[in-house]
């Protein structure tokens, strides 16, 4: 059982170019939770930092860009709708953020885990000083 502050966090970089959104989100969530470590403890945050680059180039299978929608309530009558394709054009970082948020557990530790997720639309990121390593994953690319 790990104790708080006992596990040292590492930094990982993921390139989201042509990656399937759901597979990418589940692989990132495993690293944020710390399930990739043998010292995983559910009630202690043992995860690593994850930097996602090229969020604007993430992909989805099928026709989900137009078929799936984000809905939210504004306080006025009726719901707001926005397709995944429109959200990709407007805020590409939000697609990956919300996908990972929904895979993480629904508790107070999830907010601490999400603070370790850094998402950038382009190929550059300001975290080179932390010495991030490439995250090894077996996700499938969109063809």
CSV table of N, CA and C in Angstrom, one decimal, residues 45-91:
chain,number,residue,atom,x,y,z
A,45,UNK,N,-3.2,9.0,-4.5
A,45,UNK,CA,-2.9,9.4,-5.9
A,45,UNK,C,-1.5,9.0,-6.2
A,46,UNK,N,-1.4,8.0,-7.1
A,46,UNK,CA,-0.1,7.4,-7.4
A,46,UNK,C,0.2,7.6,-8.9
A,47,UNK,N,-0.5,8.5,-9.6
A,47,UNK,CA,-0.4,8.6,-11.0
A,47,UNK,C,0.7,9.5,-11.5
A,48,UNK,N,0.9,9.6,-12.8
A,48,UNK,CA,1.9,10.4,-13.4
A,48,UNK,C,1.3,11.6,-14.1
A,49,UNK,N,2.1,12.5,-14.5
A,49,UNK,CA,1.7,13.6,-15.4
A,49,UNK,C,1.7,13.2,-16.8
A,50,UNK,N,0.7,13.6,-17.6
A,50,UNK,CA,0.6,13.3,-19.0
A,50,UNK,C,0.4,14.6,-19.8
A,51,UNK,N,1.2,14.7,-20.8
A,51,UNK,CA,1.2,15.9,-21.7
A,51,UNK,C,0.7,15.4,-23.1
A,52,UNK,N,-0.4,15.9,-23.6
A,52,UNK,CA,-1.0,15.5,-24.8
A,52,UNK,C,-0.7,16.6,-25.8
A,53,UNK,N,-0.1,16.2,-27.0
A,53,UNK,CA,0.1,17.2,-28.0
A,53,UNK,C,-0.7,16.8,-29.3
A,54,UNK,N,-0.9,17.8,-30.2
A,54,UNK,CA,-1.6,17.6,-31.4
A,54,UNK,C,-3.1,17.1,-31.1
A,55,UNK,N,-3.7,17.8,-30.2
A,55,UNK,CA,-5.1,17.4,-29.8
A,55,UNK,C,-6.0,17.7,-31.0
A,56,UNK,N,-5.7,18.6,-31.9
A,56,UNK,CA,-6.5,19.0,-33.0
A,56,UNK,C,-6.5,17.9,-34.1
A,57,UNK,N,-5.6,16.9,-34.0
A,57,UNK,CA,-5.6,15.9,-35.0
A,57,UNK,C,-6.1,14.5,-34.5
A,58,UNK,N,-6.8,14.5,-33.4
A,58,UNK,CA,-7.4,13.3,-32.8
A,58,UNK,C,-8.5,12.8,-33.8
A,59,UNK,N,-8.7,11.5,-33.8
A,59,UNK,CA,-9.7,11.0,-34.7
A,59,UNK,C,-10.8,10.2,-34.0
A,60,UNK,N,-11.8,9.8,-34.8
A,60,UNK,CA,-12.9,9.0,-34.3
A,60,UNK,C,-13.3,8.1,-35.5
A,61,UNK,N,-13.8,6.9,-35.1
A,61,UNK,CA,-14.2,6.0,-36.2
A,61,UNK,C,-15.7,6.3,-36.6
A,62,UNK,N,-16.0,5.9,-37.8
A,62,UNK,CA,-17.4,6.0,-38.2
A,62,UNK,C,-17.7,7.5,-38.5
A,63,UNK,N,-19.0,7.8,-38.3
A,63,UNK,CA,-19.5,9.1,-38.5
A,63,UNK,C,-19.8,9.9,-37.2
A,64,UNK,N,-19.0,9.6,-36.2
A,64,UNK,CA,-19.3,10.1,-34.9
A,64,UNK,C,-19.1,11.6,-34.8
A,65,UNK,N,-18.3,12.2,-35.7
A,65,UNK,CA,-18.0,13.6,-35.6
A,65,UNK,C,-19.3,14.4,-35.8
A,66,UNK,N,-20.3,13.8,-36.6
A,66,UNK,CA,-21.5,14.5,-36.8
A,66,UNK,C,-22.7,13.9,-36.0
A,67,UNK,N,-22.6,12.7,-35.7
A,67,UNK,CA,-23.7,12.0,-35.0
A,67,UNK,C,-23.8,12.3,-33.5
A,68,UNK,N,-22.6,12.4,-32.8
A,68,UNK,CA,-22.6,12.6,-31.4
A,68,UNK,C,-22.5,14.1,-31.1
A,69,UNK,N,-23.2,14.4,-29.9
A,69,UNK,CA,-23.3,15.8,-29.5
A,69,UNK,C,-23.0,16.0,-28.1
A,70,UNK,N,-22.4,17.1,-27.7
A,70,UNK,CA,-22.3,17.6,-26.4
A,70,UNK,C,-23.6,18.4,-26.1
A,71,UNK,N,-24.2,18.1,-25.0
A,71,UNK,CA,-25.4,18.9,-24.6
A,71,UNK,C,-25.1,19.5,-23.2
A,72,UNK,N,-25.6,20.7,-23.0
A,72,UNK,CA,-25.5,21.4,-21.7
A,72,UNK,C,-26.7,22.3,-21.5
A,73,UNK,N,-27.0,22.6,-20.3
A,73,UNK,CA,-28.1,23.5,-19.9
A,73,UNK,C,-27.6,24.8,-19.5
A,74,UNK,N,-28.1,25.9,-20.1
A,74,UNK,CA,-27.6,27.2,-19.9
A,74,UNK,C,-28.4,28.0,-18.8
A,75,UNK,N,-29.5,27.5,-18.4
A,75,UNK,CA,-30.4,28.2,-17.5
A,75,UNK,C,-31.6,28.7,-18.1
A,76,UNK,N,-31.6,28.8,-19.4
A,76,UNK,CA,-32.7,29.3,-20.2
A,76,UNK,C,-33.4,28.0,-20.8
A,77,UNK,N,-34.7,28.2,-21.2
A,77,UNK,CA,-35.4,27.0,-21.7
A,77,UNK,C,-34.7,26.4,-22.9
A,78,UNK,N,-34.6,25.1,-22.9
A,78,UNK,CA,-34.0,24.3,-24.0
A,78,UNK,C,-32.5,24.0,-23.7
A,79,UNK,N,-32.0,23.0,-24.4
A,79,UNK,CA,-30.6,22.6,-24.3
A,79,UNK,C,-29.7,23.2,-25.4
A,80,UNK,N,-28.5,23.4,-25.1
A,80,UNK,CA,-27.5,23.7,-26.2
A,80,UNK,C,-26.9,22.4,-26.7
A,81,UNK,N,-26.7,22.4,-28.0
A,81,UNK,CA,-26.2,21.2,-28.7
A,81,UNK,C,-24.9,21.6,-29.5
A,82,UNK,N,-23.9,20.8,-29.5
A,82,UNK,CA,-22.8,21.0,-30.3
A,82,UNK,C,-22.2,19.7,-30.7
A,83,UNK,N,-22.0,19.5,-32.0
A,83,UNK,CA,-21.5,18.2,-32.4
A,83,UNK,C,-20.0,18.1,-32.1
A,84,UNK,N,-19.4,16.9,-32.1
A,84,UNK,CA,-18.0,16.7,-31.8
A,84,UNK,C,-17.2,17.4,-32.8
A,85,UNK,N,-17.6,17.4,-34.1
A,85,UNK,CA,-16.8,18.1,-35.1
A,85,UNK,C,-16.7,19.6,-34.9
A,86,UNK,N,-17.9,20.2,-34.5
A,86,UNK,CA,-17.8,21.6,-34.2
A,86,UNK,C,-17.0,21.9,-32.9
A,87,UNK,N,-17.0,21.0,-31.9
A,87,UNK,CA,-16.2,21.2,-30.7
A,87,UNK,C,-14.7,21.1,-31.1
A,88,UNK,N,-14.4,20.2,-32.0
A,88,UNK,CA,-13.0,20.0,-32.5
A,88,UNK,C,-12.5,21.3,-33.1
A,89,UNK,N,-13.3,21.9,-33.9
A,89,UNK,CA,-12.9,23.2,-34.6
A,89,UNK,C,-12.8,24.3,-33.6
A,90,UNK,N,-13.7,24.4,-32.5
A,90,UNK,CA,-13.7,25.5,-31.6
A,90,UNK,C,-12.7,25.3,-30.5
A,91,UNK,N,-12.7,24.1,-29.8
A,91,UNK,CA,-11.8,23.9,-28.7
A,91,UNK,C,-11.3,22.4,-28.7
